[in-house]
Amino acid sequence: MPGGVNSPVRAFLQVGGVPIFIKRAEGAHLFDEDGNEYIDYVNSWGPSILGHANPKVVEAVRKAALDGFTFGAPTRKENELASLIAAAMPDIKMMRFVNSGTEAAMSAIRVARGYTGREYIVKFNGCYHGHSDGLLIKAGSGVMTASKPGSAGVLKSYTKTTLQADYNNKEQVRELFKKYKEKIAAVIIEPVAANMGLVAPEVGFLEFLRDITYENETVLIFDEVITGFRLGLGGASEYYHISPDLICLGKIIGGGLPMGLYGGKKCIMEQVAPLGDVYQAGTLSGNPIATTAGIATLKQLFEHKEKYQEMEENAVQITDALKTAYPYATVNRVGSLYSIFFTKGPVMDYATANTSDLILFRRYFQYLLGRGIYVAPSQFEINFLSMAHSKEDINQTCHVILESGKEL
Ligand code: KE4
């Protein structure tokens, strides 16, 4: 396996050392193959919002497994999960399950082009929407971690219709619409950017995008693979009161099993085969085991909405400790999502995120890891709370952060 991993961000490329190999996890804790225990703030990059091995989810999956794993045919479960998602995110009037966030974003772009008959799309520097060719330009996450502009092997012909703008930069977006106007099929954005470290939308930015896409009959796509069911049941769409035309989901809706989704306005989603002419398919899409895990997860989120507030309060306690330990650094937080940049800030886009001191980040990461705190192994990723973090976990984490500030 290239680099010994099945996804580059796991390789500790930016933070040095050998990645830890996880043997098992339970609640908010990870246990590695060498017998070390960690408080987990990666949570598999978002899916494990209930904590690992949540008993109700495990039991539901165990039972479902006895009825067979996958049929390649419609099932009640995919409809049950779809109903839960529609109840939480009313902008999703029609949806399609896929197996990853990459597939969700790739397919949303395709259906937006099929619906509008237009070619160009706009993406924002530092945003990551999975690894489909046309979106691997100035992408965030592992691409940014490797400080690469994009990926080898991606043909210019695939990327020449991908227009770029800086996050939070209205002027650049206006310029693009002035130049390409009726040629722009879609604008895709992470409504909270979580793949260049955490970068929040400035006040009015998302409203501006909603207005300019509406005026130009361009499809507005919110990539909520991270924010969906993370910022609350309604994700960023609810958090910022914006109705996009299409939404991409992943991670949490599969409860830790492979799952993605794209959906939104009926008039757009009706273009998807077999109803329409936009083709997209998948052997394991909406499979009975992943949908079981998703249902068991979302049901608990519906039942325990108050835990979102608790997660946010825990994130505030941690970010307060970070600000005390590193008064010169920039700490960004939205809801329970946060990250620290070792730079004066403010950090509001790809360029400012890139001013962070990566050597200090590496020392900070290794200091915490050595004391049992597992945070994202890259400056350009973010940290995730779960509903399983105890007060002891949070207090211990803050203690180690404060100690690190004295020593680094
Ligand atoms: P997947 O194909 O990895 O399921 O989802 C792609 C994706 C799409 N959109 C957003 C906003 C995302 O953050 C992601 C994937 N997130 C990264 C972590 N930043 C996944 C971790 C990894 O690549 O291993």
CSV table of C-alpha atoms and ligand atoms in Angstrom, one decimal:
chain,number,residue,atom,x,y,z
A,1,MET,CA,0.0,0.0,0.0
A,2,PRO,CA,1.5,3.4,-1.0
A,3,GLY,CA,3.0,4.9,2.1
A,4,GLY,CA,1.6,2.0,4.1
A,5,VAL,CA,-1.8,3.7,4.3
A,6,ASN,CA,-5.1,3.7,2.4
A,7,SER,CA,-5.5,7.5,2.6
A,8,PRO,CA,-2.7,10.0,2.5
A,9,VAL,CA,-3.7,12.1,5.5
A,10,ARG,CA,-3.2,9.0,7.7
A,11,ALA,CA,0.5,8.9,6.8
A,12,PHE,CA,1.7,11.6,9.3
A,13,LEU,CA,3.4,13.2,6.3
A,14,GLN,CA,3.4,16.7,7.9
A,15,VAL,CA,3.9,15.7,11.5
A,16,GLY,CA,6.7,13.2,11.1
A,17,GLY,CA,7.1,9.9,12.8
A,18,VAL,CA,5.3,6.6,12.0
A,19,PRO,CA,1.5,6.7,12.0
A,20,ILE,CA,-0.1,4.9,14.9
A,21,PHE,CA,-1.9,1.7,14.0
A,22,ILE,CA,-5.3,1.5,15.7
A,23,LYS,CA,-6.3,-1.9,17.2
A,24,ARG,CA,-9.7,-0.9,18.5
A,25,ALA,CA,-11.7,2.1,19.7
A,26,GLU,CA,-14.5,2.6,22.2
A,27,GLY,CA,-16.4,5.8,23.0
A,28,ALA,CA,-13.9,8.7,22.7
A,29,HIS,CA,-10.9,6.5,23.1
A,30,LEU,CA,-8.5,4.8,20.7
A,31,PHE,CA,-6.2,1.9,21.5
A,32,ASP,CA,-3.2,1.3,19.3
A,33,GLU,CA,-1.3,-1.9,18.5
A,34,ASP,CA,1.4,-1.0,21.0
A,35,GLY,CA,-1.1,-0.8,23.9
A,36,ASN,CA,-1.3,3.0,24.0
A,37,GLU,CA,-4.6,4.8,24.7
A,38,TYR,CA,-5.6,8.1,23.3
A,39,ILE,CA,-8.4,10.6,23.6
A,40,ASP,CA,-9.6,10.8,20.0
A,41,TYR,CA,-10.3,14.2,18.3
A,42,VAL,CA,-10.2,12.8,14.7
A,43,ASN,CA,-13.1,10.5,15.1
A,44,SER,CA,-12.4,9.0,11.6
A,45,TRP,CA,-12.5,12.6,10.2
A,46,GLY,CA,-16.1,13.0,11.3
A,47,PRO,CA,-18.3,9.9,11.1
A,48,SER,CA,-17.9,8.8,14.8
A,49,ILE,CA,-20.1,11.6,16.3
A,50,LEU,CA,-21.6,9.2,18.8
A,51,GLY,CA,-18.1,7.9,19.7
A,52,HIS,CA,-16.7,4.6,18.6
A,53,ALA,CA,-18.5,1.2,18.9
A,54,ASN,CA,-21.7,2.9,20.0
A,55,PRO,CA,-23.7,-0.1,21.6
A,56,LYS,CA,-27.0,0.6,19.8
A,57,VAL,CA,-25.3,1.0,16.4
A,58,VAL,CA,-23.2,-2.2,17.0
A,59,GLU,CA,-26.3,-4.1,18.0
A,60,ALA,CA,-28.3,-2.9,15.0
A,61,VAL,CA,-25.5,-3.8,12.6
A,62,ARG,CA,-25.1,-7.2,14.2
A,63,LYS,CA,-28.7,-8.0,13.8
A,64,ALA,CA,-28.9,-6.7,10.2
A,65,ALA,CA,-25.9,-8.8,9.2
A,66,LEU,CA,-27.9,-12.0,10.0
A,67,ASP,CA,-30.3,-11.0,7.2
A,68,GLY,CA,-27.6,-10.7,4.5
A,69,PHE,CA,-25.2,-7.9,3.6
A,70,THR,CA,-26.2,-6.6,0.2
A,71,PHE,CA,-28.8,-7.4,-2.4
A,72,GLY,CA,-28.3,-4.9,-5.2
A,73,ALA,CA,-32.1,-4.2,-4.9
A,74,PRO,CA,-34.3,-1.6,-3.2
A,75,THR,CA,-34.9,-2.1,0.5
A,76,ARG,CA,-37.0,-0.6,3.2
A,77,LYS,CA,-33.9,0.6,5.1
A,78,GLU,CA,-32.7,3.0,2.4
A,79,ASN,CA,-36.1,4.6,2.5
A,80,GLU,CA,-36.1,4.8,6.3
A,81,LEU,CA,-32.7,6.5,6.2
A,82,ALA,CA,-33.9,8.8,3.4
A,83,SER,CA,-36.9,9.8,5.5
A,84,LEU,CA,-34.7,10.7,8.5
A,85,ILE,CA,-32.4,12.8,6.3
A,86,ALA,CA,-35.3,14.6,4.6
A,87,ALA,CA,-36.8,15.3,8.1
A,88,ALA,CA,-33.6,16.9,9.2
A,89,MET,CA,-32.7,18.7,5.9
A,90,PRO,CA,-35.9,19.8,4.2
A,91,ASP,CA,-34.0,21.3,1.2
A,92,ILE,CA,-33.4,17.6,0.2
A,93,LYS,CA,-36.6,16.8,-1.6
A,94,MET,CA,-35.1,13.9,-3.7
A,95,MET,CA,-31.8,12.1,-3.0
A,96,ARG,CA,-29.5,9.4,-4.2
A,97,PHE,CA,-27.2,7.3,-1.9
A,98,VAL,CA,-23.6,6.6,-3.0
A,99,ASN,CA,-20.6,5.1,-1.1
A,100,SER,CA,-18.4,8.1,-0.3
A,101,GLY,CA,-18.3,11.9,-0.2
A,102,THR,CA,-16.2,11.8,-3.3
A,103,GLU,CA,-19.0,10.1,-5.3
A,104,ALA,CA,-21.5,12.5,-3.8
A,105,ALA,CA,-19.7,15.6,-4.9
A,106,MET,CA,-18.7,14.2,-8.3
A,107,SER,CA,-22.3,13.2,-9.0
A,108,ALA,CA,-23.7,16.5,-7.8
A,109,ILE,CA,-21.4,18.3,-10.3
A,110,ARG,CA,-22.5,16.0,-13.1
A,111,VAL,CA,-26.2,16.5,-12.4
A,112,ALA,CA,-25.8,20.3,-12.2
A,113,ARG,CA,-24.1,20.2,-15.6
A,114,GLY,CA,-26.8,17.9,-17.0
A,115,TYR,CA,-29.6,20.1,-15.6
A,116,THR,CA,-28.2,23.4,-16.8
A,117,GLY,CA,-26.5,22.3,-20.0
A,118,ARG,CA,-23.6,24.4,-18.9
A,119,GLU,CA,-19.9,23.5,-18.6
A,120,TYR,CA,-18.1,25.6,-16.0
A,121,ILE,CA,-18.0,25.1,-12.2
A,122,VAL,CA,-16.6,27.3,-9.5
A,123,LYS,CA,-14.7,25.8,-6.5
A,124,PHE,CA,-12.8,27.6,-3.7
A,125,ASN,CA,-9.1,27.3,-3.0
A,126,GLY,CA,-8.5,25.1,0.0
A,127,CYS,CA,-11.9,23.4,-0.2
A,128,TYR,CA,-11.8,19.6,-0.7
A,129,HIS,CA,-14.7,17.7,-2.3
A,130,GLY,CA,-13.1,14.3,-2.6
A,131,HIS,CA,-10.7,13.2,-5.4
A,132,SER,CA,-12.7,13.3,-8.6
A,133,ASP,CA,-10.5,14.8,-11.4
A,134,GLY,CA,-12.2,18.1,-12.0
A,135,LEU,CA,-12.2,19.0,-8.3
A,136,LEU,CA,-8.6,18.3,-7.5
A,137,ILE,CA,-7.4,21.9,-8.0
A,138,LYS,CA,-6.0,23.8,-5.1
A,139,ALA,CA,-7.9,21.3,-3.1
A,140,GLY,CA,-7.5,21.1,0.7
A,141,SER,CA,-7.0,18.1,3.0
A,142,GLY,CA,-4.3,15.7,1.9
A,143,VAL,CA,-3.5,17.7,-1.3
A,144,MET,CA,-2.8,20.8,0.8
A,145,THR,CA,-1.0,18.8,3.4
A,146,ALA,CA,1.4,17.6,0.7
A,147,SER,CA,1.7,21.3,-0.3
A,148,LYS,CA,0.8,20.4,-3.9
A,149,PRO,CA,-1.3,22.6,-6.2
A,150,GLY,CA,-3.3,19.5,-7.4
A,151,SER,CA,-2.7,16.0,-8.5
A,152,ALA,CA,-0.6,14.4,-11.2
A,153,GLY,CA,-2.6,12.4,-13.7
A,154,VAL,CA,-5.4,15.0,-13.9
A,155,LEU,CA,-5.9,16.1,-17.5
A,156,LYS,CA,-6.0,19.8,-18.3
A,157,SER,CA,-9.1,19.0,-20.3
A,158,TYR,CA,-10.8,18.0,-17.1
A,159,THR,CA,-9.8,21.1,-15.1
A,160,LYS,CA,-10.1,23.8,-17.7
A,161,THR,CA,-13.7,24.2,-16.8
A,162,THR,CA,-13.1,24.4,-13.1
A,163,LEU,CA,-12.9,28.0,-12.1
A,164,GLN,CA,-11.2,29.0,-8.8
A,165,ALA,CA,-11.9,31.7,-6.3
A,166,ASP,CA,-10.6,32.4,-2.8
A,167,TYR,CA,-12.8,31.5,0.1
A,168,ASN,CA,-14.6,34.6,1.4
A,169,ASN,CA,-13.7,36.6,-1.7
A,170,LYS,CA,-16.9,38.1,-3.2
A,171,GLU,CA,-15.0,40.2,-5.7
A,172,GLN,CA,-13.4,37.2,-7.4
A,173,VAL,CA,-16.8,35.5,-7.6
A,174,ARG,CA,-18.3,38.6,-9.1
A,175,GLU,CA,-15.5,38.7,-11.7
A,176,LEU,CA,-16.0,35.0,-12.6
A,177,PHE,CA,-19.8,35.6,-13.2
A,178,LYS,CA,-19.1,38.7,-15.2
A,179,LYS,CA,-16.7,36.8,-17.4
A,180,TYR,CA,-18.5,33.4,-17.7
A,181,LYS,CA,-22.1,34.2,-16.5
A,182,GLU,CA,-24.5,31.9,-18.4
A,183,LYS,CA,-21.7,29.3,-18.7
A,184,ILE,CA,-21.4,28.5,-15.0
A,185,ALA,CA,-23.3,25.3,-14.1
A,186,ALA,CA,-22.6,25.2,-10.4
A,187,VAL,CA,-20.8,26.8,-7.5
A,188,ILE,CA,-19.6,24.1,-5.0
A,189,ILE,CA,-18.5,25.1,-1.5
A,190,GLU,CA,-17.9,23.7,1.9
A,191,PRO,CA,-20.2,26.1,3.8
A,192,VAL,CA,-17.7,25.9,6.6
A,193,ALA,CA,-14.3,25.1,5.1
A,194,ALA,CA,-12.8,22.2,7.0
A,195,ASN,CA,-10.0,21.1,4.7
A,196,MET,CA,-7.5,23.9,5.1
A,197,GLY,CA,-7.8,23.9,8.8
A,198,LEU,CA,-11.1,25.4,9.9
A,199,VAL,CA,-12.2,28.6,8.0
A,200,ALA,CA,-15.6,30.1,8.7
A,201,PRO,CA,-17.6,31.9,6.1
A,202,GLU,CA,-17.5,35.7,6.7
A,203,VAL,CA,-20.8,37.3,7.5
A,204,GLY,CA,-22.9,37.6,4.4
A,205,PHE,CA,-20.6,35.4,2.2
A,206,LEU,CA,-23.0,32.5,1.9
A,207,GLU,CA,-26.0,34.8,1.4
A,208,PHE,CA,-24.0,36.5,-1.4
A,209,LEU,CA,-23.3,33.1,-3.1
A,210,ARG,CA,-27.0,32.2,-2.8
A,211,ASP,CA,-28.0,35.5,-4.4
A,212,ILE,CA,-25.5,35.5,-7.3
A,213,THR,CA,-26.2,31.9,-8.2
A,214,TYR,CA,-29.9,32.5,-8.1
A,215,GLU,CA,-29.6,35.5,-10.3
A,216,ASN,CA,-27.5,33.5,-12.8
A,217,GLU,CA,-29.6,30.3,-12.6
A,218,THR,CA,-26.4,28.5,-11.4
A,219,VAL,CA,-26.8,25.5,-9.1
A,220,LEU,CA,-25.5,26.2,-5.6
A,221,ILE,CA,-24.0,23.0,-4.1
A,222,PHE,CA,-23.3,22.9,-0.4
A,223,ASP,CA,-20.7,20.1,0.3
A,224,GLU,CA,-21.9,19.2,3.8
A,225,VAL,CA,-20.0,15.9,4.0
A,226,ILE,CA,-18.4,17.3,7.2
A,227,THR,CA,-21.0,19.8,8.4
A,228,GLY,CA,-24.1,17.6,7.7
A,229,PHE,CA,-25.5,16.4,11.1
A,230,ARG,CA,-22.4,17.9,12.6
A,231,LEU,CA,-23.4,21.5,13.2
A,232,GLY,CA,-26.8,20.3,14.3
A,233,LEU,CA,-29.4,18.0,12.6
A,234,GLY,CA,-29.9,20.5,9.8
A,235,GLY,CA,-26.2,21.0,9.1
A,236,ALA,CA,-24.8,24.3,7.8
A,237,SER,CA,-27.9,24.9,5.7
A,238,GLU,CA,-29.9,25.3,9.0
A,239,TYR,CA,-27.0,26.9,10.9
A,240,TYR,CA,-26.7,29.7,8.4
A,241,HIS,CA,-30.3,29.7,7.1
A,242,ILE,CA,-29.4,29.2,3.5
A,243,SER,CA,-31.2,26.9,1.1
A,244,PRO,CA,-28.8,25.5,-1.5
A,245,ASP,CA,-30.0,23.7,-4.6
A,246,LEU,CA,-28.0,20.5,-3.9
A,247,ILE,CA,-26.4,19.1,-0.8
A,248,CYS,CA,-23.7,16.5,-0.5
A,249,LEU,CA,-23.6,14.4,2.6
A,250,GLY,CA,-21.3,11.5,3.9
A,251,LYS,CA,-19.5,10.4,7.0
A,252,ILE,CA,-22.1,10.7,9.8
A,253,ILE,CA,-25.0,9.4,7.7
A,254,GLY,CA,-23.3,6.1,7.4
A,255,GLY,CA,-22.5,5.8,11.1
A,256,GLY,CA,-18.9,4.8,10.3
A,257,LEU,CA,-19.8,2.6,7.3
A,258,PRO,CA,-19.2,3.7,3.7
A,259,MET,CA,-21.9,6.1,2.7
A,260,GLY,CA,-22.4,9.3,0.7
A,261,LEU,CA,-25.5,11.1,-0.6
A,262,TYR,CA,-26.4,13.9,-3.0
A,263,GLY,CA,-29.8,15.4,-3.1
A,264,GLY,CA,-31.8,18.6,-3.2
A,265,LYS,CA,-34.3,20.2,-5.6
A,266,LYS,CA,-36.6,17.7,-7.2
A,267,CYS,CA,-36.4,19.4,-10.6
A,268,ILE,CA,-32.6,18.8,-10.6
A,269,MET,CA,-32.5,15.3,-9.1
A,270,GLU,CA,-35.2,14.2,-11.6
A,271,GLN,CA,-32.4,14.4,-14.2
A,272,VAL,CA,-30.7,11.4,-12.5
A,273,ALA,CA,-31.1,7.9,-14.2
A,274,PRO,CA,-33.3,6.0,-14.4
A,275,LEU,CA,-35.7,9.1,-14.4
A,276,GLY,CA,-33.4,11.4,-16.4
A,277,ASP,CA,-30.3,11.3,-18.6
A,278,VAL,CA,-27.6,11.9,-16.0
A,279,TYR,CA,-26.1,8.5,-15.3
A,280,GLN,CA,-24.7,7.5,-11.9
A,281,ALA,CA,-24.8,4.0,-10.4
A,282,GLY,CA,-23.2,1.9,-7.5
A,283,THR,CA,-23.2,-1.7,-6.5
A,284,LEU,CA,-23.3,-1.0,-2.8
A,285,SER,CA,-25.2,2.3,-2.8
A,286,GLY,CA,-27.6,2.4,0.1
A,287,ASN,CA,-26.6,-1.1,1.2
A,288,PRO,CA,-28.6,-2.7,4.1
A,289,ILE,CA,-25.7,-2.7,6.6
A,290,ALA,CA,-24.5,0.9,6.0
A,291,THR,CA,-28.1,2.2,6.0
A,292,THR,CA,-28.7,0.3,9.3
A,293,ALA,CA,-25.7,2.0,10.9
A,294,GLY,CA,-26.9,5.3,9.5
A,295,ILE,CA,-30.4,4.9,10.8
A,296,ALA,CA,-29.2,3.8,14.3
A,297,THR,CA,-26.9,6.8,14.4
A,298,LEU,CA,-29.3,9.5,13.2
A,299,LYS,CA,-32.0,8.2,15.5
A,300,GLN,CA,-29.8,8.8,18.5
A,301,LEU,CA,-29.0,12.3,17.1
A,302,PHE,CA,-32.7,13.1,16.9
A,303,GLU,CA,-33.2,11.7,20.4
A,304,HIS,CA,-30.3,13.6,22.0
A,305,LYS,CA,-30.3,17.0,20.3
A,306,GLU,CA,-29.1,18.5,23.5
A,307,LYS,CA,-25.7,16.8,23.1
A,308,TYR,CA,-24.9,19.1,20.2
A,309,GLN,CA,-24.8,21.9,22.8
A,310,GLU,CA,-22.6,19.8,25.1
A,311,MET,CA,-20.2,19.1,22.3
A,312,GLU,CA,-19.9,22.8,21.5
A,313,GLU,CA,-19.3,23.7,25.1
A,314,ASN,CA,-16.5,21.1,25.2
A,315,ALA,CA,-15.0,22.6,22.1
A,316,VAL,CA,-15.2,26.1,23.7
A,317,GLN,CA,-13.3,24.8,26.7
A,318,ILE,CA,-10.6,23.3,24.5
A,319,THR,CA,-10.3,26.4,22.3
A,320,ASP,CA,-10.0,28.6,25.4
A,321,ALA,CA,-7.1,26.4,26.6
A,322,LEU,CA,-5.5,26.7,23.1
A,323,LYS,CA,-5.8,30.5,23.2
A,324,THR,CA,-4.3,30.6,26.7
A,325,ALA,CA,-1.5,28.3,25.7
A,326,TYR,CA,-0.7,30.0,22.4
A,327,PRO,CA,-1.8,33.7,22.6
A,328,TYR,CA,-0.1,34.5,19.4
A,329,ALA,CA,-1.8,31.7,17.4
A,330,THR,CA,-5.2,31.8,15.6
A,331,VAL,CA,-7.9,29.4,16.8
A,332,ASN,CA,-11.0,29.1,14.6
A,333,ARG,CA,-14.1,27.3,15.7
A,334,VAL,CA,-17.6,26.8,14.4
A,335,GLY,CA,-19.9,24.7,16.6
A,336,SER,CA,-17.9,21.8,17.8
A,337,LEU,CA,-15.4,22.0,14.9
A,338,TYR,CA,-12.1,23.7,15.5
A,339,SER,CA,-8.5,24.1,14.5
A,340,ILE,CA,-5.4,26.0,15.6
A,341,PHE,CA,-3.1,27.9,13.2
A,342,PHE,CA,0.3,28.9,14.4
A,343,THR,CA,0.1,32.3,12.8
A,344,LYS,CA,-1.1,35.7,13.8
A,345,GLY,CA,-4.2,35.6,11.7
A,346,PRO,CA,-6.9,36.2,10.9
A,347,VAL,CA,-7.1,33.0,8.9
A,348,MET,CA,-10.0,33.3,6.4
A,349,ASP,CA,-8.7,31.6,3.2
A,350,TYR,CA,-6.1,29.3,1.6
A,351,ALA,CA,-3.3,32.0,1.5
A,352,THR,CA,-3.7,33.0,5.2
A,353,ALA,CA,-4.0,29.3,6.3
A,354,ASN,CA,-0.7,28.7,4.5
A,355,THR,CA,1.2,31.3,6.7
A,356,SER,CA,0.9,28.8,9.6
A,357,ASP,CA,4.2,27.6,11.2
A,358,LEU,CA,4.3,23.9,10.2
A,359,ILE,CA,7.3,23.2,12.4
A,360,LEU,CA,5.5,24.4,15.5
A,361,PHE,CA,2.4,22.5,14.4
A,362,ARG,CA,4.5,19.3,14.2
A,363,ARG,CA,5.9,19.8,17.7
A,364,TYR,CA,2.5,20.6,19.1
A,365,PHE,CA,1.0,17.5,17.5
A,366,GLN,CA,3.8,15.2,18.7
A,367,TYR,CA,3.6,16.7,22.2
A,368,LEU,CA,-0.1,15.9,22.5
A,369,LEU,CA,0.3,12.5,20.9
A,370,GLY,CA,3.0,11.6,23.4
A,371,ARG,CA,0.6,12.4,26.2
A,372,GLY,CA,-2.4,10.5,24.9
A,373,ILE,CA,-4.2,13.2,22.9
A,374,TYR,CA,-4.8,12.3,19.3
A,375,VAL,CA,-5.6,15.4,17.2
A,376,ALA,CA,-5.7,15.7,13.4
A,377,PRO,CA,-2.1,14.9,12.0
A,378,SER,CA,-2.1,17.9,9.7
A,379,GLN,CA,-2.3,21.7,10.0
A,380,PHE,CA,-4.9,21.6,7.1
A,381,GLU,CA,-7.3,19.2,8.8
A,382,ILE,CA,-9.6,20.0,11.7
A,383,ASN,CA,-10.6,18.4,15.0
A,384,PHE,CA,-13.9,16.7,15.8
A,385,LEU,CA,-15.6,16.3,19.2
A,386,SER,CA,-17.9,13.3,19.7
A,387,MET,CA,-20.9,12.9,22.1
A,388,ALA,CA,-18.8,10.4,24.0
A,389,HIS,CA,-16.1,12.8,25.3
A,390,SER,CA,-16.4,12.9,29.1
A,391,LYS,CA,-15.6,15.9,31.3
A,392,GLU,CA,-12.5,14.0,32.4
A,393,ASP,CA,-11.4,13.7,28.7
A,394,ILE,CA,-11.9,17.4,28.1
A,395,ASN,CA,-10.2,18.5,31.4
A,396,GLN,CA,-7.2,16.1,30.7
A,397,THR,CA,-7.0,17.5,27.1
A,398,CYS,CA,-6.9,21.1,28.3
A,399,HIS,CA,-4.3,20.3,30.9
A,400,VAL,CA,-2.0,18.8,28.3
A,401,ILE,CA,-2.6,21.7,26.0
A,402,LEU,CA,-1.7,24.2,28.7
A,403,GLU,CA,1.4,22.3,29.5
A,404,SER,CA,2.4,22.2,25.9
A,405,GLY,CA,2.1,26.0,25.7
A,406,LYS,CA,4.7,26.3,28.5
A,407,GLU,CA,7.2,23.9,26.9
A,408,LEU,CA,6.9,24.5,23.1
B,1,KE4,P1,-14.7,10.7,1.1
B,1,KE4,O1,-14.7,10.4,-0.4
B,1,KE4,O2,-13.4,10.7,1.8
B,1,KE4,O3,-15.8,9.9,1.8
B,1,KE4,O4,-15.3,12.2,1.2
B,1,KE4,C1,-14.6,13.3,0.4
B,1,KE4,C2,-14.9,14.6,1.1
B,1,KE4,C3,-15.9,15.4,0.5
B,1,KE4,N1,-16.2,16.6,1.0
B,1,KE4,C4,-15.6,17.1,2.1
B,1,KE4,C5,-16.0,18.4,2.7
B,1,KE4,C6,-14.6,16.3,2.8
B,1,KE4,O5,-14.0,16.7,3.9
B,1,KE4,C7,-14.3,15.0,2.3
B,1,KE4,C8,-13.3,14.1,2.9
B,1,KE4,N2,-12.7,14.6,4.1
B,1,KE4,C9,-11.3,14.1,4.4
B,1,KE4,C10,-10.8,14.7,5.7
B,1,KE4,N3,-10.7,16.1,5.5
B,1,KE4,C11,-11.3,12.6,4.5
B,1,KE4,C12,-10.1,12.0,5.1
B,1,KE4,C13,-9.3,11.3,4.1
B,1,KE4,O6,-9.2,11.7,2.9
B,1,KE4,O7,-8.8,10.2,4.4
